[in-house]
mmCIF file of N, CA, C and O in Angstrom:
data_model
loop_
_atom_site.group_PDB
_atom_site.id
_atom_site.type_symbol
_atom_site.label_atom_id
_atom_site.label_comp_id
_atom_site.label_asym_id
_atom_site.label_seq_id
_atom_site.Cartn_x
_atom_site.Cartn_y
_atom_site.Cartn_z
ATOM 1 N N UNK V 7 95.789 103.079 94.727
ATOM 2 C CA UNK V 7 94.344 102.949 94.837
ATOM 3 C C UNK V 7 93.984 101.654 95.330
ATOM 4 O O UNK V 7 94.475 100.615 94.738
ATOM 5 N N UNK V 8 93.157 101.516 96.285
ATOM 6 C CA UNK V 8 92.633 100.182 96.756
ATOM 7 C C UNK V 8 91.585 99.643 95.939
ATOM 8 O O UNK V 8 90.679 100.279 95.393
ATOM 9 N N UNK V 9 91.627 98.296 95.554
ATOM 10 C CA UNK V 9 90.696 97.613 94.749
ATOM 11 C C UNK V 9 89.456 97.265 95.553
ATOM 12 O O UNK V 9 89.529 96.792 96.533
ATOM 13 N N UNK V 10 88.275 97.478 94.835
ATOM 14 C CA UNK V 10 86.982 97.068 95.467
ATOM 15 C C UNK V 10 86.850 95.594 94.919
ATOM 16 O O UNK V 10 86.810 95.294 93.697
ATOM 17 N N UNK V 11 86.574 94.746 95.867
ATOM 18 C CA UNK V 11 86.259 93.326 95.418
ATOM 19 C C UNK V 11 84.949 92.823 96.082
ATOM 20 O O UNK V 11 84.553 93.377 97.203
ATOM 21 N N UNK V 12 84.321 91.721 95.600
ATOM 22 C CA UNK V 12 83.203 91.177 96.215
ATOM 23 C C UNK V 12 83.641 90.161 97.043
ATOM 24 O O UNK V 12 84.477 89.270 96.645
ATOM 25 N N UNK V 13 83.148 90.177 98.397
ATOM 26 C CA UNK V 13 83.475 89.209 99.333
ATOM 27 C C UNK V 13 82.267 88.582 99.857
ATOM 28 O O UNK V 13 81.303 89.223 100.259
ATOM 29 N N UNK V 14 82.264 87.150 99.973
ATOM 30 C CA UNK V 14 81.025 86.543 100.503
ATOM 31 C C UNK V 14 80.882 87.054 101.966
ATOM 32 O O UNK V 14 81.738 87.092 102.682
ATOM 33 N N UNK V 15 79.473 87.308 102.349
ATOM 34 C CA UNK V 15 79.296 87.839 103.573
ATOM 35 C C UNK V 15 79.629 86.921 104.730
ATOM 36 O O UNK V 15 79.900 87.296 105.849
ATOM 37 N N UNK V 16 79.654 85.551 104.470
ATOM 38 C CA UNK V 16 79.945 84.622 105.512
ATOM 39 C C UNK V 16 81.496 84.628 105.843
ATOM 40 O O UNK V 16 81.929 83.919 106.750
ATOM 41 N N UNK V 17 82.345 85.355 105.028
ATOM 42 C CA UNK V 17 83.663 85.445 105.263
ATOM 43 C C UNK V 17 84.095 86.701 106.109
ATOM 44 O O UNK V 17 85.204 86.899 106.520
ATOM 45 N N UNK V 18 83.036 87.553 106.338
ATOM 46 C CA UNK V 18 83.186 88.879 107.059
ATOM 47 C C UNK V 18 82.769 88.723 108.480
ATOM 48 O O UNK V 18 81.776 88.025 108.736
ATOM 49 N N UNK V 19 83.449 89.532 109.314
ATOM 50 C CA UNK V 19 83.181 89.427 110.762
ATOM 51 C C UNK V 19 82.966 90.835 111.191
ATOM 52 O O UNK V 19 83.670 91.741 110.953
ATOM 53 N N UNK V 20 81.852 91.053 111.880
ATOM 54 C CA UNK V 20 81.619 92.360 112.610
ATOM 55 C C UNK V 20 82.708 92.637 113.598
ATOM 56 O O UNK V 20 83.060 91.707 114.372
ATOM 57 N N UNK V 21 83.175 93.849 113.567
ATOM 58 C CA UNK V 21 84.289 94.140 114.482
ATOM 59 C C UNK V 21 83.851 94.089 115.966
ATOM 60 O O UNK V 21 82.795 94.645 116.310
ATOM 61 N N UNK V 22 84.510 93.287 116.811
ATOM 62 C CA UNK V 22 83.937 93.107 118.175
ATOM 63 C C UNK V 22 83.946 94.326 119.067
ATOM 64 O O UNK V 22 83.295 94.272 120.127
ATOM 65 N N UNK V 23 84.815 95.314 118.673
ATOM 66 C CA UNK V 23 84.835 96.498 119.501
ATOM 67 C C UNK V 23 84.061 97.650 118.888
ATOM 68 O O UNK V 23 84.376 98.879 119.247
ATOM 69 N N UNK V 24 83.233 97.435 117.862
ATOM 70 C CA UNK V 24 82.567 98.557 117.193
ATOM 71 C C UNK V 24 81.507 99.079 118.307
ATOM 72 O O UNK V 24 80.614 98.362 118.752
ATOM 73 N N UNK V 25 81.785 100.317 118.642
ATOM 74 C CA UNK V 25 80.860 100.900 119.614
ATOM 75 C C UNK V 25 79.636 101.744 119.132
ATOM 76 O O UNK V 25 78.823 102.281 119.701
ATOM 77 N N UNK V 26 79.615 101.946 117.702
ATOM 78 C CA UNK V 26 78.697 102.829 117.146
ATOM 79 C C UNK V 26 77.311 102.083 117.171
ATOM 80 O O UNK V 26 77.199 100.847 117.069
ATOM 81 N N UNK V 27 76.310 102.939 117.116
ATOM 82 C CA UNK V 27 74.847 102.441 117.015
ATOM 83 C C UNK V 27 74.307 103.096 115.735
ATOM 84 O O UNK V 27 74.535 104.199 115.389
ATOM 85 N N UNK V 28 73.751 102.167 114.964
ATOM 86 C CA UNK V 28 73.114 102.599 113.660
ATOM 87 C C UNK V 28 71.813 102.040 113.386
ATOM 88 O O UNK V 28 71.403 101.073 114.083
ATOM 89 N N UNK V 29 71.101 102.577 112.437
ATOM 90 C CA UNK V 29 69.744 102.138 112.136
ATOM 91 C C UNK V 29 69.765 101.212 110.987
ATOM 92 O O UNK V 29 69.727 101.636 109.764
ATOM 93 N N UNK V 30 69.972 99.982 111.223
ATOM 94 C CA UNK V 30 70.139 98.840 110.345
ATOM 95 C C UNK V 30 68.968 98.829 109.340
ATOM 96 O O UNK V 30 69.113 98.623 108.188
ATOM 97 N N UNK V 31 67.676 98.930 109.801
ATOM 98 C CA UNK V 31 66.484 99.079 109.008
ATOM 99 C C UNK V 31 66.629 100.135 107.896
ATOM 100 O O UNK V 31 66.300 99.945 106.808
ATOM 101 N N UNK V 32 67.010 101.202 108.352
ATOM 102 C CA UNK V 32 67.108 102.425 107.429
ATOM 103 C C UNK V 32 68.206 102.211 106.291
ATOM 104 O O UNK V 32 68.019 102.438 105.144
ATOM 105 N N UNK V 33 69.348 101.588 106.748
ATOM 106 C CA UNK V 33 70.385 101.256 105.796
ATOM 107 C C UNK V 33 69.955 100.241 104.880
ATOM 108 O O UNK V 33 70.225 100.238 103.653
ATOM 109 N N UNK V 34 69.213 99.194 105.385
ATOM 110 C CA UNK V 34 68.641 98.162 104.450
ATOM 111 C C UNK V 34 67.661 98.736 103.321
ATOM 112 O O UNK V 34 67.795 98.317 102.236
ATOM 113 N N UNK V 35 66.869 99.707 103.861
ATOM 114 C CA UNK V 35 65.939 100.358 102.900
ATOM 115 C C UNK V 35 66.746 101.042 101.756
ATOM 116 O O UNK V 35 66.393 101.000 100.558
ATOM 117 N N UNK V 36 67.805 101.773 102.191
ATOM 118 C CA UNK V 36 68.578 102.515 101.285
ATOM 119 C C UNK V 36 69.370 101.589 100.331
ATOM 120 O O UNK V 36 69.444 101.735 99.101
ATOM 121 N N UNK V 37 69.777 100.414 100.839
ATOM 122 C CA UNK V 37 70.484 99.464 99.991
ATOM 123 C C UNK V 37 69.440 98.834 98.934
ATOM 124 O O UNK V 37 69.837 98.705 97.862
ATOM 125 N N UNK V 38 68.291 98.659 99.403
ATOM 126 C CA UNK V 38 67.412 98.156 98.448
ATOM 127 C C UNK V 38 67.001 99.230 97.329
ATOM 128 O O UNK V 38 66.849 98.688 96.180
ATOM 129 N N UNK V 39 67.105 100.342 97.706
ATOM 130 C CA UNK V 39 66.562 101.464 96.630
ATOM 131 C C UNK V 39 67.823 101.743 95.849
ATOM 132 O O UNK V 39 67.707 101.938 94.583
ATOM 133 N N UNK V 40 68.928 101.880 96.369
ATOM 134 C CA UNK V 40 70.138 102.430 95.627
ATOM 135 C C UNK V 40 71.258 101.436 95.444
ATOM 136 O O UNK V 40 72.191 101.781 94.774
ATOM 137 N N UNK V 41 71.269 100.341 96.061
ATOM 138 C CA UNK V 41 72.329 99.374 96.081
ATOM 139 C C UNK V 41 73.545 99.777 96.999
ATOM 140 O O UNK V 41 73.315 100.875 97.539
ATOM 141 N N UNK V 42 74.514 99.144 97.027
ATOM 142 C CA UNK V 42 75.677 99.458 97.797
ATOM 143 C C UNK V 42 76.583 100.521 97.046
ATOM 144 O O UNK V 42 77.112 100.107 96.027
ATOM 145 N N UNK V 43 76.628 101.737 97.510
ATOM 146 C CA UNK V 43 77.392 102.683 96.888
ATOM 147 C C UNK V 43 78.660 103.060 97.521
ATOM 148 O O UNK V 43 79.478 103.842 96.957
ATOM 149 N N UNK V 44 78.990 102.358 98.635
ATOM 150 C CA UNK V 44 80.302 102.536 99.277
ATOM 151 C C UNK V 44 80.724 101.237 99.835
ATOM 152 O O UNK V 44 80.025 100.487 100.471
ATOM 153 N N UNK V 45 81.980 100.783 99.618
ATOM 154 C CA UNK V 45 82.471 99.547 100.097
ATOM 155 C C UNK V 45 82.634 99.530 101.544
ATOM 156 O O UNK V 45 83.061 100.591 102.131
ATOM 157 N N UNK V 46 82.665 98.310 102.127
ATOM 158 C CA UNK V 46 83.098 98.019 103.394
ATOM 159 C C UNK V 46 84.711 98.091 103.467
ATOM 160 O O UNK V 46 85.307 97.709 102.560
ATOM 161 N N UNK V 47 85.248 98.553 104.627
ATOM 162 C CA UNK V 47 86.622 98.418 104.834
ATOM 163 C C UNK V 47 86.938 97.266 105.726
ATOM 164 O O UNK V 47 86.414 97.232 106.779
ATOM 165 N N UNK V 48 87.747 96.401 105.235
ATOM 166 C CA UNK V 48 88.012 95.101 105.915
ATOM 167 C C UNK V 48 89.440 94.938 106.233
ATOM 168 O O UNK V 48 90.272 95.018 105.346
ATOM 169 N N UNK V 49 89.834 94.509 107.368
ATOM 170 C CA UNK V 49 91.170 94.151 107.792
ATOM 171 C C UNK V 49 91.524 92.719 107.264
ATOM 172 O O UNK V 49 90.805 91.814 107.658
ATOM 173 N N UNK V 50 92.459 92.543 106.446
ATOM 174 C CA UNK V 50 92.812 91.360 105.816
ATOM 175 C C UNK V 50 93.085 90.225 106.772
ATOM 176 O O UNK V 50 92.560 89.101 106.655
ATOM 177 N N UNK V 51 93.831 90.461 107.871
ATOM 178 C CA UNK V 51 94.352 89.456 108.700
ATOM 179 C C UNK V 51 93.227 88.751 109.504
ATOM 180 O O UNK V 51 93.304 87.574 109.911
ATOM 181 N N UNK V 52 92.199 89.514 109.915
ATOM 182 C CA UNK V 52 91.129 89.020 110.691
ATOM 183 C C UNK V 52 89.749 88.920 110.091
ATOM 184 O O UNK V 52 88.776 88.400 110.453
ATOM 185 N N UNK V 53 89.643 89.647 108.789
ATOM 186 C CA UNK V 53 88.416 89.932 108.090
ATOM 187 C C UNK V 53 87.308 90.596 108.909
ATOM 188 O O UNK V 53 86.101 90.522 108.704
ATOM 189 N N UNK V 54 87.811 91.396 109.849
ATOM 190 C CA UNK V 54 86.986 92.228 110.668
ATOM 191 C C UNK V 54 86.537 93.450 109.786
ATOM 192 O O UNK V 54 87.467 94.043 109.063
ATOM 193 N N UNK V 55 85.334 93.868 109.861
ATOM 194 C CA UNK V 55 84.867 95.034 109.227
ATOM 195 C C UNK V 55 85.325 96.137 110.013
ATOM 196 O O UNK V 55 84.738 96.346 111.166
ATOM 197 N N UNK V 56 86.078 97.129 109.577
ATOM 198 C CA UNK V 56 86.464 98.125 110.413
ATOM 199 C C UNK V 56 85.877 99.546 110.100
ATOM 200 O O UNK V 56 85.717 100.495 110.860
ATOM 201 N N UNK V 57 85.011 99.383 108.974
ATOM 202 C CA UNK V 57 84.082 100.624 108.567
ATOM 203 C C UNK V 57 82.979 100.043 107.819
ATOM 204 O O UNK V 57 83.216 99.196 106.707
ATOM 205 N N UNK V 58 81.792 100.083 108.297
ATOM 206 C CA UNK V 58 80.602 99.594 107.528
ATOM 207 C C UNK V 58 79.939 98.371 108.344
ATOM 208 O O UNK V 58 79.278 97.530 107.670
ATOM 209 N N UNK V 59 80.068 98.352 109.646
ATOM 210 C CA UNK V 59 79.523 97.169 110.331
ATOM 211 C C UNK V 59 77.912 97.131 110.236
ATOM 212 O O UNK V 59 77.405 96.083 110.013
ATOM 213 N N UNK V 60 77.220 98.336 110.293
ATOM 214 C CA UNK V 60 75.893 98.356 110.175
ATOM 215 C C UNK V 60 75.348 98.043 108.837
ATOM 216 O O UNK V 60 74.281 97.505 108.567
ATOM 217 N N UNK V 61 76.189 98.512 107.767
ATOM 218 C CA UNK V 61 75.996 98.127 106.489
ATOM 219 C C UNK V 61 76.007 96.636 106.244
ATOM 220 O O UNK V 61 75.115 95.986 105.578
ATOM 221 N N UNK V 62 77.017 96.032 106.824
ATOM 222 C CA UNK V 62 77.108 94.558 106.663
ATOM 223 C C UNK V 62 75.744 93.871 107.489
ATOM 224 O O UNK V 62 75.261 92.898 106.795
ATOM 225 N N UNK V 63 75.484 94.384 108.577
ATOM 226 C CA UNK V 63 74.277 93.829 109.181
ATOM 227 C C UNK V 63 73.069 94.022 108.306
ATOM 228 O O UNK V 63 72.141 93.120 108.162
ATOM 229 N N UNK V 64 72.879 95.131 107.524
ATOM 230 C CA UNK V 64 71.795 95.319 106.695
ATOM 231 C C UNK V 64 71.854 94.468 105.479
ATOM 232 O O UNK V 64 70.828 93.880 105.047
ATOM 233 N N UNK V 65 73.123 94.237 105.037
ATOM 234 C CA UNK V 65 73.210 93.347 103.770
ATOM 235 C C UNK V 65 72.865 91.918 104.279
ATOM 236 O O UNK V 65 72.200 91.136 103.507
ATOM 237 N N UNK V 66 73.206 91.433 105.357
ATOM 238 C CA UNK V 66 72.856 90.132 105.808
ATOM 239 C C UNK V 66 71.251 90.104 106.004
ATOM 240 O O UNK V 66 70.690 89.034 105.738
ATOM 241 N N UNK V 67 70.683 91.145 106.539
ATOM 242 C CA UNK V 67 69.352 91.237 106.775
ATOM 243 C C UNK V 67 68.488 91.022 105.433
ATOM 244 O O UNK V 67 67.510 90.451 105.374
ATOM 245 N N UNK V 68 69.138 91.570 104.341
ATOM 246 C CA UNK V 68 68.536 91.535 103.064
ATOM 247 C C UNK V 68 68.872 90.073 102.404
ATOM 248 O O UNK V 68 68.284 89.783 101.304
ATOM 249 N N UNK V 69 69.657 89.285 103.004
ATOM 250 C CA UNK V 69 69.960 88.077 102.375
ATOM 251 C C UNK V 69 70.925 88.139 101.295
ATOM 252 O O UNK V 69 71.021 87.120 100.487
ATOM 253 N N UNK V 70 71.629 89.192 101.135
ATOM 254 C CA UNK V 70 72.666 89.266 99.981
ATOM 255 C C UNK V 70 73.762 88.361 100.244
ATOM 256 O O UNK V 70 74.223 88.026 101.428
ATOM 257 N N UNK V 71 74.301 87.806 99.252
ATOM 258 C CA UNK V 71 75.423 86.743 99.386
ATOM 259 C C UNK V 71 76.757 87.249 99.525
ATOM 260 O O UNK V 71 77.617 86.838 100.068
ATOM 261 N N UNK V 72 77.013 88.615 99.015
ATOM 262 C CA UNK V 72 78.409 89.165 99.018
ATOM 263 C C UNK V 72 78.195 90.740 99.114
ATOM 264 O O UNK V 72 77.189 91.244 98.968
ATOM 265 N N UNK V 73 79.269 91.222 99.538
ATOM 266 C CA UNK V 73 79.378 92.760 99.715
ATOM 267 C C UNK V 73 80.672 93.190 98.998
ATOM 268 O O UNK V 73 81.643 92.561 98.931
ATOM 269 N N UNK V 74 80.546 94.562 98.527
ATOM 270 C CA UNK V 74 81.721 95.204 97.919
ATOM 271 C C UNK V 74 82.593 95.670 99.059
ATOM 272 O O UNK V 74 82.077 96.229 100.076
ATOM 273 N N UNK V 75 83.926 95.332 98.931
ATOM 274 C CA UNK V 75 84.743 95.560 100.006
ATOM 275 C C UNK V 75 86.194 96.154 99.567
ATOM 276 O O UNK V 75 86.528 95.646 98.439
ATOM 277 N N UNK V 76 86.828 96.840 100.327
ATOM 278 C CA UNK V 76 88.214 97.104 100.276
ATOM 279 C C UNK V 76 88.897 96.299 101.368
ATOM 280 O O UNK V 76 88.668 96.619 102.517
ATOM 281 N N UNK V 77 89.754 95.236 101.078
ATOM 282 C CA UNK V 77 90.322 94.482 101.998
ATOM 283 C C UNK V 77 91.797 94.999 102.126
ATOM 284 O O UNK V 77 92.552 95.094 100.990
ATOM 285 N N UNK V 78 92.278 95.442 103.373
ATOM 286 C CA UNK V 78 93.413 96.065 103.484
ATOM 287 C C UNK V 78 94.287 95.442 104.562
ATOM 288 O O UNK V 78 93.825 94.799 105.650
ATOM 289 N N UNK V 79 95.689 95.519 104.391
ATOM 290 C CA UNK V 79 96.527 95.008 105.516
ATOM 291 C C UNK V 79 96.600 96.326 106.430
ATOM 292 O O UNK V 79 96.964 97.373 106.104
ATOM 293 N N UNK V 80 96.340 96.058 107.756
ATOM 294 C CA UNK V 80 96.313 97.162 108.754
ATOM 295 C C UNK V 80 97.099 96.615 109.981
ATOM 296 O O UNK V 80 97.028 95.535 110.388
#
């Protein structure tokens, strides 16, 4: 089982090849209401977010200092 850890958002990098389009404002509203219910998946060697790029954008928009992440060797 992978451990969920809190990672400062300034240590995380949006994946440069993420082609998905998401509604960051809607995600931010959900985070405000429910909190972060699913961790970001992060590649340990690069600290690229491989799942949850738009959630990270919303977290930054809200000014949160850290995000729940699963950091993995990939």
